[in-house]
CSV table of C-alpha atoms in Angstrom, one decimal:
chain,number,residue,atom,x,y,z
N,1,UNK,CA,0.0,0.0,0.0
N,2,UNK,CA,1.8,3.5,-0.7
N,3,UNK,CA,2.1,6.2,1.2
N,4,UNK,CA,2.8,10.0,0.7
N,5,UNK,CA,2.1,13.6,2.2
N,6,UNK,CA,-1.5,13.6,0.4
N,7,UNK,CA,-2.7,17.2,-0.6
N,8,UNK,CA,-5.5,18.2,-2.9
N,9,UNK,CA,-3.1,18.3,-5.8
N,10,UNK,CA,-1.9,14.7,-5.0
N,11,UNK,CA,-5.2,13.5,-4.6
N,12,UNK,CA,-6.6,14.7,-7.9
N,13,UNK,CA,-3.8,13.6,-9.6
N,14,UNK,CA,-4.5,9.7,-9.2
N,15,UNK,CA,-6.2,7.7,-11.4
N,16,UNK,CA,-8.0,4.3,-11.8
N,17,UNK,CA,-6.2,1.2,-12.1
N,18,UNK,CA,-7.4,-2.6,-13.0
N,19,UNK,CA,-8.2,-3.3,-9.5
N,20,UNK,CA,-8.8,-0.9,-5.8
N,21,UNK,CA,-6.2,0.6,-4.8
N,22,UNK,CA,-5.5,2.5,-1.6
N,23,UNK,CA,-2.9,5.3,-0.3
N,24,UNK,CA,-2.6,6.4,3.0
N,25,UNK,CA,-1.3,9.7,4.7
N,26,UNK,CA,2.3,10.0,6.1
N,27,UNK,CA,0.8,13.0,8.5
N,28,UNK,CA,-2.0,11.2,10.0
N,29,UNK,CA,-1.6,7.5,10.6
N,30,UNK,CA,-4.5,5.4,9.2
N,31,UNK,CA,-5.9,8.1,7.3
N,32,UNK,CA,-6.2,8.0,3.3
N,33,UNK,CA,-8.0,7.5,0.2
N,34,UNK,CA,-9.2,4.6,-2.0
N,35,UNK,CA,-9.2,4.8,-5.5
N,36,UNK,CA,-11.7,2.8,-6.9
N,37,UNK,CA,-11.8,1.1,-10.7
N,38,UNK,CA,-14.6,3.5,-11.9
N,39,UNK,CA,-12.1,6.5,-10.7
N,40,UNK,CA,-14.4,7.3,-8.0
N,41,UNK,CA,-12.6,8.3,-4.7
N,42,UNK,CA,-13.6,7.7,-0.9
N,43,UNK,CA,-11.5,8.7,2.5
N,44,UNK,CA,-10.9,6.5,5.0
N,45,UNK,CA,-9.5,6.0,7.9
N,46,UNK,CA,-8.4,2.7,9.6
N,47,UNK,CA,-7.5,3.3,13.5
N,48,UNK,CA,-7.6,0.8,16.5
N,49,UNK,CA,-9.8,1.3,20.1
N,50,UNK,CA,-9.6,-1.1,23.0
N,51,UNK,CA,-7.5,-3.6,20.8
N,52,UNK,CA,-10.1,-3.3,17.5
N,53,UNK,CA,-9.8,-2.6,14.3
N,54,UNK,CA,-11.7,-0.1,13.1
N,55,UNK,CA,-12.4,0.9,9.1
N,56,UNK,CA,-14.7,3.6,8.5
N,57,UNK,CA,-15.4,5.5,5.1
N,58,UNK,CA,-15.3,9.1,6.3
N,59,UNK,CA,-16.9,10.4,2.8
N,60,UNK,CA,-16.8,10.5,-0.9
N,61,UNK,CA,-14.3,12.5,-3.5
N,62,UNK,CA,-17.1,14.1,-5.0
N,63,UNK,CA,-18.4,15.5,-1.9
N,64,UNK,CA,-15.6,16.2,0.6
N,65,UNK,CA,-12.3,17.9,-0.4
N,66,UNK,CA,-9.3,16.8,1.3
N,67,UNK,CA,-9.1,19.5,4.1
N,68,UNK,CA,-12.7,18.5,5.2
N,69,UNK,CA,-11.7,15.0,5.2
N,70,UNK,CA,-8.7,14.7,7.1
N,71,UNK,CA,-10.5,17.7,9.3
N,72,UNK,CA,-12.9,14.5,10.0
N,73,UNK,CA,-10.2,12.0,10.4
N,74,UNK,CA,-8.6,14.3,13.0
N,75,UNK,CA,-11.7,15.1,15.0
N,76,UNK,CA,-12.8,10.8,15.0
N,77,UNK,CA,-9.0,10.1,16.3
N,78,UNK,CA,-9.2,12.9,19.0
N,79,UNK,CA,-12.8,12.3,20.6
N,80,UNK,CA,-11.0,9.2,22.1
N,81,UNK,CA,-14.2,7.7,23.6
N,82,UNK,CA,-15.5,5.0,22.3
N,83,UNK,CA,-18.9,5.9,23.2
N,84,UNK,CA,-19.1,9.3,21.1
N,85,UNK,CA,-21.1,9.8,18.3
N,86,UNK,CA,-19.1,9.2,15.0
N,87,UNK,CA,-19.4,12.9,13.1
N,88,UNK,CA,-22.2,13.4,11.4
N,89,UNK,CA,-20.9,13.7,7.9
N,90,UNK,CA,-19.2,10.3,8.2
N,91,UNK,CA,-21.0,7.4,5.8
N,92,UNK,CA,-21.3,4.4,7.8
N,93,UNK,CA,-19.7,1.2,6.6
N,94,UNK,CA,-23.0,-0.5,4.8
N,95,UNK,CA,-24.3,-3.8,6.0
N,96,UNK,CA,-23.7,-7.2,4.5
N,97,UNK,CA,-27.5,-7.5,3.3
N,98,UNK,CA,-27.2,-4.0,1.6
N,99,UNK,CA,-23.7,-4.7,-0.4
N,100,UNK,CA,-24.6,-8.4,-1.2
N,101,UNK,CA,-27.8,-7.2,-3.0
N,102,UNK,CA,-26.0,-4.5,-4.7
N,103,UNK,CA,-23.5,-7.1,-5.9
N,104,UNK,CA,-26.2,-9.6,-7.6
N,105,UNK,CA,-27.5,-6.9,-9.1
N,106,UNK,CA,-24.4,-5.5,-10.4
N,107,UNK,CA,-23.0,-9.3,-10.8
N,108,UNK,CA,-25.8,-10.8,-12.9
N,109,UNK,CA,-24.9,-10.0,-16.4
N,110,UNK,CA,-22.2,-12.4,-15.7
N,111,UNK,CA,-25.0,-15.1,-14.4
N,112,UNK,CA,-27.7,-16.9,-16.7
N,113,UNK,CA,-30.7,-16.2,-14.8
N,114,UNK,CA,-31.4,-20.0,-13.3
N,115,UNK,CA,-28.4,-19.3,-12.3
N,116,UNK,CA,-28.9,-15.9,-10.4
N,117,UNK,CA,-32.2,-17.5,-8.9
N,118,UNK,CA,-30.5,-20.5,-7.3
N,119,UNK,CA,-27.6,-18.0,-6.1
N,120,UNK,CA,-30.3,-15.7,-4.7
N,121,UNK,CA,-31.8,-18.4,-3.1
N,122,UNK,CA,-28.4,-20.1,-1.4
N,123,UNK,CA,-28.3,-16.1,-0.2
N,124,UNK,CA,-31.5,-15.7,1.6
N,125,UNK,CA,-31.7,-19.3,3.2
N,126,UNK,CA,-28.2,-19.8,4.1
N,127,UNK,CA,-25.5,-16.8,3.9
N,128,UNK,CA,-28.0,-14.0,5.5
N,129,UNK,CA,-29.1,-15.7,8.6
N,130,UNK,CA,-25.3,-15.8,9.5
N,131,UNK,CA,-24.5,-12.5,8.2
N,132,UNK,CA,-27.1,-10.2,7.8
N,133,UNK,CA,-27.2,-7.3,10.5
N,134,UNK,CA,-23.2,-6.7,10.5
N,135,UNK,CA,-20.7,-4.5,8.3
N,136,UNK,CA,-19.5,-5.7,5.6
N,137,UNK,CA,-15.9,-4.8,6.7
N,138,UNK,CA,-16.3,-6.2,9.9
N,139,UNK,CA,-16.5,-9.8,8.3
N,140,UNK,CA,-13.1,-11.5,9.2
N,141,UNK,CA,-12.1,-15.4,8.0
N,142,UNK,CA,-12.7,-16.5,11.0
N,143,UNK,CA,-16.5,-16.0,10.6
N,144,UNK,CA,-16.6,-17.7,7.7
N,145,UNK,CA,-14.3,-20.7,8.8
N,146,UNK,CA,-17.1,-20.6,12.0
N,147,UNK,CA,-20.3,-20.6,9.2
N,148,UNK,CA,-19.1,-23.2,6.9
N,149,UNK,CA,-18.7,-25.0,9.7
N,150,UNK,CA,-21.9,-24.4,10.8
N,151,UNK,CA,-23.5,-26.6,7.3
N,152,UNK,CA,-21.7,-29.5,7.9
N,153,UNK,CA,-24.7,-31.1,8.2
N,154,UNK,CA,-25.5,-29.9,4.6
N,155,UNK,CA,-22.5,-30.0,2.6
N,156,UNK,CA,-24.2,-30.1,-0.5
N,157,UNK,CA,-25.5,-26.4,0.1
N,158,UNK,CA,-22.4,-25.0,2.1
N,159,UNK,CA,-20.7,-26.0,-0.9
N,160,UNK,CA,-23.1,-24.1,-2.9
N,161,UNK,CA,-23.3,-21.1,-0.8
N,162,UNK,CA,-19.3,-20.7,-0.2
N,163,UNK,CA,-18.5,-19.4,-4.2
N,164,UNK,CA,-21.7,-17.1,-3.6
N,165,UNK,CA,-20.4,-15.3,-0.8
N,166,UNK,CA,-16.7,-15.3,-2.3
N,167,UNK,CA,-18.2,-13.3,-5.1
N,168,UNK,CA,-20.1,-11.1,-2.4
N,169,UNK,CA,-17.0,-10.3,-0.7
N,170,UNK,CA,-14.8,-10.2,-4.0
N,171,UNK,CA,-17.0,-7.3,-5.1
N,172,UNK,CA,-17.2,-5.2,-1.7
N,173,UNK,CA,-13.9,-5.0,-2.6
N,174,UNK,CA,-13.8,-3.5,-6.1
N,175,UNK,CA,-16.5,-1.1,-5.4
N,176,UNK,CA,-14.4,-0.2,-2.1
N,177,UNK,CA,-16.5,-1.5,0.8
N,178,UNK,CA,-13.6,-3.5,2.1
N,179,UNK,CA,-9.7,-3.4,1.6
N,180,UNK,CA,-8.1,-5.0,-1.7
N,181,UNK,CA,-7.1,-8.2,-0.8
N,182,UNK,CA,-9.6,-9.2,2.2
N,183,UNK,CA,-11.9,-11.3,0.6
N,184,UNK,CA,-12.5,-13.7,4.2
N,185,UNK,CA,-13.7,-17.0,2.0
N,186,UNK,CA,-10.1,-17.6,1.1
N,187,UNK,CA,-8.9,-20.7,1.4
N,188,UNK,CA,-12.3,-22.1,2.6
N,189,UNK,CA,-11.7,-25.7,1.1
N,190,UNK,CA,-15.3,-27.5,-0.1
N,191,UNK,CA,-16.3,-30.5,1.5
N,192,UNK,CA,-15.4,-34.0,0.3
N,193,UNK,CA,-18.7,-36.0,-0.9
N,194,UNK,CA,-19.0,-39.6,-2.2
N,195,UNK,CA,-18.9,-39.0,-5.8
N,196,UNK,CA,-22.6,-38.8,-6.9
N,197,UNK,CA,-21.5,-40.0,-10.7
N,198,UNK,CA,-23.4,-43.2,-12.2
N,199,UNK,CA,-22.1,-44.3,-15.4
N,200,UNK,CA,-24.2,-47.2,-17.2
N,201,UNK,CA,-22.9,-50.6,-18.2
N,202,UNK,CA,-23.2,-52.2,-21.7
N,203,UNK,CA,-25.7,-54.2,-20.6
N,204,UNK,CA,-27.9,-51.0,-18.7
N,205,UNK,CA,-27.0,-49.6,-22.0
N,206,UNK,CA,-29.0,-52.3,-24.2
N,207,UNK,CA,-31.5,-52.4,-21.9
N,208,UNK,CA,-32.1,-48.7,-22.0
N,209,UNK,CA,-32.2,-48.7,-25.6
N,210,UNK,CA,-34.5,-52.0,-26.1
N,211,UNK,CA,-37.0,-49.4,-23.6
N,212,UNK,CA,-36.9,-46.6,-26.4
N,213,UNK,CA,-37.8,-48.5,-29.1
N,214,UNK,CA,-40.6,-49.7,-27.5
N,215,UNK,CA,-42.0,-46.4,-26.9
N,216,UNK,CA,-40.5,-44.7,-29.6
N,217,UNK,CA,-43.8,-45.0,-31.6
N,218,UNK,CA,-46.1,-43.0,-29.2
N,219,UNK,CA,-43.3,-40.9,-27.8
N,220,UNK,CA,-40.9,-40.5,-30.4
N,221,UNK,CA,-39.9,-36.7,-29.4
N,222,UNK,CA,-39.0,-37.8,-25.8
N,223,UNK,CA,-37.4,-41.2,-27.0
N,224,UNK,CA,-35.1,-38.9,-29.4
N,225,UNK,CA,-33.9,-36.7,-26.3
N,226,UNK,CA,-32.7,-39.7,-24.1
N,227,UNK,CA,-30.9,-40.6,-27.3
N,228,UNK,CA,-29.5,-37.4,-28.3
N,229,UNK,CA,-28.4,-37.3,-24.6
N,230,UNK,CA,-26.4,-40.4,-24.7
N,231,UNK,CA,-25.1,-40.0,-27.8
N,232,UNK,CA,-23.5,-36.4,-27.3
N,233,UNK,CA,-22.6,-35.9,-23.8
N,234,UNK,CA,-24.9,-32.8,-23.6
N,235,UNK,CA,-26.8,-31.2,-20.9
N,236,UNK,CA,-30.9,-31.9,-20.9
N,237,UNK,CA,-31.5,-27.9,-21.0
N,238,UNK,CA,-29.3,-28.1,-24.5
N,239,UNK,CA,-31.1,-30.4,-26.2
N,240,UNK,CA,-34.5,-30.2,-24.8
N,241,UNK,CA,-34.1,-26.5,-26.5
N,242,UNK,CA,-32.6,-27.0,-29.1
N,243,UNK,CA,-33.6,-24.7,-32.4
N,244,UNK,CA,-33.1,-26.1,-35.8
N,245,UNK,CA,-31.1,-23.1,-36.4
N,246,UNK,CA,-28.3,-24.4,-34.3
N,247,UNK,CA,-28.4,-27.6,-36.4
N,248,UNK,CA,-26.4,-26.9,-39.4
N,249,UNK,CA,-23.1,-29.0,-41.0
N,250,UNK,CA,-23.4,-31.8,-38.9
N,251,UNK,CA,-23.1,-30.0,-35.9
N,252,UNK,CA,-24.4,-28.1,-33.2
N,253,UNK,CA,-23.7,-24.2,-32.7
N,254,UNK,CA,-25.1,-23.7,-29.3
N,255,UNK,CA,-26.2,-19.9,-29.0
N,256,UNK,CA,-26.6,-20.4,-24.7
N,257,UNK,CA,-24.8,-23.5,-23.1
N,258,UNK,CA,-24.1,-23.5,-19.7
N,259,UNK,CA,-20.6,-22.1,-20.3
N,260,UNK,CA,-21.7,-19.8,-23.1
N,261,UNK,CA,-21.8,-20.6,-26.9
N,262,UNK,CA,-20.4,-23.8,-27.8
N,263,UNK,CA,-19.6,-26.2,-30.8
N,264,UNK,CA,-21.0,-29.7,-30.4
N,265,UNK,CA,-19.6,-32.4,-32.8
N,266,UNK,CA,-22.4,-34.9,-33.9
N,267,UNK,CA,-21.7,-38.6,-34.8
N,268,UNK,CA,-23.4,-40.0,-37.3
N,269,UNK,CA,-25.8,-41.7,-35.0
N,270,UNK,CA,-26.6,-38.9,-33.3
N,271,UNK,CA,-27.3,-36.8,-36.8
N,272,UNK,CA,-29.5,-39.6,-37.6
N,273,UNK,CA,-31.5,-38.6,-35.2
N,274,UNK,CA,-31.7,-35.5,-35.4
N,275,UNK,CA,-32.5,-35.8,-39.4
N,276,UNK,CA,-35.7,-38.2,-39.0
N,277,UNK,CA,-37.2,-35.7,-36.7
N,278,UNK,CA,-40.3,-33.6,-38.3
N,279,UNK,CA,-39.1,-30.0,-38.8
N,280,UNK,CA,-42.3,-28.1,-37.0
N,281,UNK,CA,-41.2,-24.6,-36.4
N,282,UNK,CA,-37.9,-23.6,-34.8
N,283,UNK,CA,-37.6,-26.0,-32.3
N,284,UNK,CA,-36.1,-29.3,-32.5
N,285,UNK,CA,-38.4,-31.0,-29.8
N,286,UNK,CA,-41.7,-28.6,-30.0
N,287,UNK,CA,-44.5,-29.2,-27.9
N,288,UNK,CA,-48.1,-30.2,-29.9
N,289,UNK,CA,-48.9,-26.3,-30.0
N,290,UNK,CA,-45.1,-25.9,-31.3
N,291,UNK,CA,-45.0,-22.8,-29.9
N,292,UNK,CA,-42.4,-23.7,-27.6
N,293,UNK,CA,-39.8,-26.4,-26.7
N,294,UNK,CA,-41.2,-29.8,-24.5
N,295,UNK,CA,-41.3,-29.1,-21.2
N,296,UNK,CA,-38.7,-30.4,-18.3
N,297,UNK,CA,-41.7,-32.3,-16.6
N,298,UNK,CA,-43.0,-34.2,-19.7
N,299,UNK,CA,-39.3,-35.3,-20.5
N,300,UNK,CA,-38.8,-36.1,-16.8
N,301,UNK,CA,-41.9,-38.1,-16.5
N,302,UNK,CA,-40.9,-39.9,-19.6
N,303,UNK,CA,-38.0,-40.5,-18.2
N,304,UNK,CA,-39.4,-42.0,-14.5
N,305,UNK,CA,-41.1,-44.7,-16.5
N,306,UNK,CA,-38.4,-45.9,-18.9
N,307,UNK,CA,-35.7,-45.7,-16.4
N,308,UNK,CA,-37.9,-48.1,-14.2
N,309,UNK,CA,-38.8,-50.3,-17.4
N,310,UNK,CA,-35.0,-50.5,-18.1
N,311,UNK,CA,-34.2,-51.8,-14.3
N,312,UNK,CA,-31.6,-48.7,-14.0
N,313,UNK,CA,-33.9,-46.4,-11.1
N,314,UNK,CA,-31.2,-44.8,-9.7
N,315,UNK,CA,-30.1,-43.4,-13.1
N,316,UNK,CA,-31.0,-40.0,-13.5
N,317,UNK,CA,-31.0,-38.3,-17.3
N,318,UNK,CA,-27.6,-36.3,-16.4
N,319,UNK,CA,-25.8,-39.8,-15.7
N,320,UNK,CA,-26.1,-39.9,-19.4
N,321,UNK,CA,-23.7,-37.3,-20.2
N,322,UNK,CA,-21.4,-39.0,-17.5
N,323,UNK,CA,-21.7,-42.5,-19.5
N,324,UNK,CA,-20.9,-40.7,-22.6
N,325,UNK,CA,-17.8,-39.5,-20.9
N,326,UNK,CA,-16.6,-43.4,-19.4
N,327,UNK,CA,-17.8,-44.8,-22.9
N,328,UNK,CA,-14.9,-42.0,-24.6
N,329,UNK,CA,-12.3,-42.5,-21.5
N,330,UNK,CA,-12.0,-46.2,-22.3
N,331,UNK,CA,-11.5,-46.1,-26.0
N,332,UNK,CA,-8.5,-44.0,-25.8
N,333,UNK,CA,-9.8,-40.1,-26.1
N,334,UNK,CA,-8.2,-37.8,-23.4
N,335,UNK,CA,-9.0,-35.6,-20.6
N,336,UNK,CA,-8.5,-32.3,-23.0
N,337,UNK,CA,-10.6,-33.9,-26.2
N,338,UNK,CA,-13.5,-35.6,-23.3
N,339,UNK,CA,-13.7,-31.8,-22.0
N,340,UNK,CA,-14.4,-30.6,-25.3
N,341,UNK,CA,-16.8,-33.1,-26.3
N,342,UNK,CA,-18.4,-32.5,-22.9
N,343,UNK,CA,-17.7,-28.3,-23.6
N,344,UNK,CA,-16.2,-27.6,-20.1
N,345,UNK,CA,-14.0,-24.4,-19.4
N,346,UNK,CA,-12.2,-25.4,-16.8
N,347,UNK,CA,-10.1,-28.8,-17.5
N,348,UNK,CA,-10.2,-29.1,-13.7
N,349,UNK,CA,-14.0,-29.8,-14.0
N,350,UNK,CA,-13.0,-33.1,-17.0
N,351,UNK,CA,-10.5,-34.8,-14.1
N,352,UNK,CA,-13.1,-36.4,-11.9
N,353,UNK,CA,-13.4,-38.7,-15.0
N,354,UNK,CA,-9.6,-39.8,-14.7
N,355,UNK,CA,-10.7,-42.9,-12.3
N,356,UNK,CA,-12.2,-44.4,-15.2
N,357,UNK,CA,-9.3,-44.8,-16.7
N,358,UNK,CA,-7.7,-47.1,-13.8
N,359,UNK,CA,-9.1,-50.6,-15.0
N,360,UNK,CA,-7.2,-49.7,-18.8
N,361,UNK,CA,-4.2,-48.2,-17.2
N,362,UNK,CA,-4.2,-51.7,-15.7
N,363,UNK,CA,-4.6,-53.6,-18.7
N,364,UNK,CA,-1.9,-52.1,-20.5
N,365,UNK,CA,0.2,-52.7,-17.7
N,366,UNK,CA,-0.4,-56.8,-18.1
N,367,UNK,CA,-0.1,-56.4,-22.0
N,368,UNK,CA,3.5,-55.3,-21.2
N,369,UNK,CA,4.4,-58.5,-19.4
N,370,UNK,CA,4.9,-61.1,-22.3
N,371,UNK,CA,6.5,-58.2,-24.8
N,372,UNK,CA,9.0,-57.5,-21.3
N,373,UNK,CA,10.0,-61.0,-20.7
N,374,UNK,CA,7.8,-61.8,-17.7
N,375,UNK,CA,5.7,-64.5,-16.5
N,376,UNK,CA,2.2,-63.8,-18.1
């Protein structure tokens, strides 16, 4: 953090960087101004009483000049009591509940809006009981070490709720609620779950397609999904609305994946399908008016029955892209080409797949023997 002998002059003079930035006064200790990336400016001043930390935002650029500012600095450091009333000019540090809305609705452009609801709703039921009432600043690492905690009885949602209030506390940052660099969440490590995966066998495999054909004939728009699923790795949402203009050269250009836009490569199976489907407006899978795509509870409740029929019940449709995956692992593709197929970003998310590749790993390593000289 820099320091120099601020002035009005010197104040004026800086400008916005990539990231909040703060320099503090050499005359009065604690005192000085945050720069944040818009170019806006806000004094501060950071002091100590009865062994605490205190950060308080004494007023905005626009609104204070720099002698009224440190005028306030030097009149909240002098009062000495604890129990005075802060000036009267001084902006208090927001609460949690006030910033945290400000950042979702600043943040969402970056969210799809499913998205944005389930992050709303990990807010409200989970991060705001904990949270809501204090200052934002006064949040240290601690208190979140102490709230993950707290869901260990539901690590499925502290999990959930932990990258929420990163973002929360990522943000109170850039638009200078807290210091650069405080973000309390981390090194907040997730908890460790049983893989949930389910990957089907060859045999789950025949039986699920035997299922299909028998009720391809009254339900050929659902059968098609399932098979579209398991032939290209893809989420439900993408295919279930899917618009014939994203079907063009054998492929799909996906306008709104999960991940944003997105290139899917079709085998010829799968644009088989895809070409002996009806073309009824601009979706794919229409409903009978065809004014919009099938709905998630028609394919679902599809999907209940044949899953039952095929004796895999604890197969849900997702599973599908998983098995797609295993199916690609174990003849030979790799972690970068599966996470293509699959169209992750991250090639962290493609590793949990990597166990799948012990039982061929193994193999090769018995094929070795009689080409090595050993006892086969």
């Amino acid at each position: 953090m820099a320091m120099h002998r601020l002035t009005q002059s010197r104040v004026d003079a800086l400008k916005p960087r990539g990231s909040v930035y703060d320099v503090r006064d050499t005359e009065i200790k604690g005192f000085g101004v945050r720069v944040l990336t818009s170019g806006r400016k806000r004094y501060f001043l950071h002091s100590q009483t009865d062994g605490r930390r205190v950060w308080q935002t004494i007023g905005d650029g626009e609104v204070f000049t720099f002698d009224e500012a440190r005028k306030e600095a030097r009149r909240i450091l002098t009062s000495g009591h604890e129990g005075d009333e802060p000036p009267r000019d001084i902006v208090p540090d927001p609460l949690f509940e006030t910033v945290a809305d400000e950042v979702l609705d600043r943040y969402r452009r970056n969210w799809k809006p499913s998205t944005l609801k389930v992050n709303r709703y990990y807010l409200k039921n989970q991060i705001l009981p904990w949270f809501g009432g204090r200052p934002i600043r006064s949040i240290t690492h601690l208190d979140v070490q102490r709230w993950f905690a707290s869901l260990h009885v539901k690590p499925v949602a502290a999990d959930r709720s932990a990258p929420v209030l990163s973002v929360i506390m990522r943000q109170a940052e850039v638009y200078g609620y807290r210091p650069e660099g405080s973000n309390p969440c981390t090194g907040i490590k997730r908890y460790r779950r049983q893989g949930r995966e389910r990957f089907l066998t060859h045999d789950e495999m025949r039986r699920l397609s035997r299922a299909l054909d028998r009720h391809g004939e009254h339900h050929p728009l659902h059968a098609s999904i399932v098979r579209l699923l398991l032939h290209t790795g893809c989420r439900r949402s993408e295919i279930l609305m899917l618009r014939w203009s994203e079907y063009r050269e054998g492929r799909l250009y996906l306008s709104d994946s999960k991940t944003g836009p997105r290139t899917v490569w079709l085998s010829s199976a799968a644009r088989l399908i895809l070409d002996n489907l009806p073309r009824i407006g601009p979706w794919a899978f229409p409903r009978e008016c065809g004014s919009h795509h099938l709905s998630r509870t028609s394919l679902n409740r599809f999907w209940q029955s044949i899953r039952i029929e095929a004796g895999i019940k604890d197969v849900c449709l997702h599973d599908l892209r998983h098995s797609y995956a295993s199916v690609a692992l174990a003849h030979g593709e790799t972690i970068l080409t599966i996470g293509r197929l699959l169209g992750h970003n991250d090639p962290a998310t493609t590793l949990k797949y990597t166990h799948l590749a012990d039982a061929t790993v193994h193999e090769a390593a018995e094929a070795l023997v009689p080409v090595l000289g050993g006892e086969g």
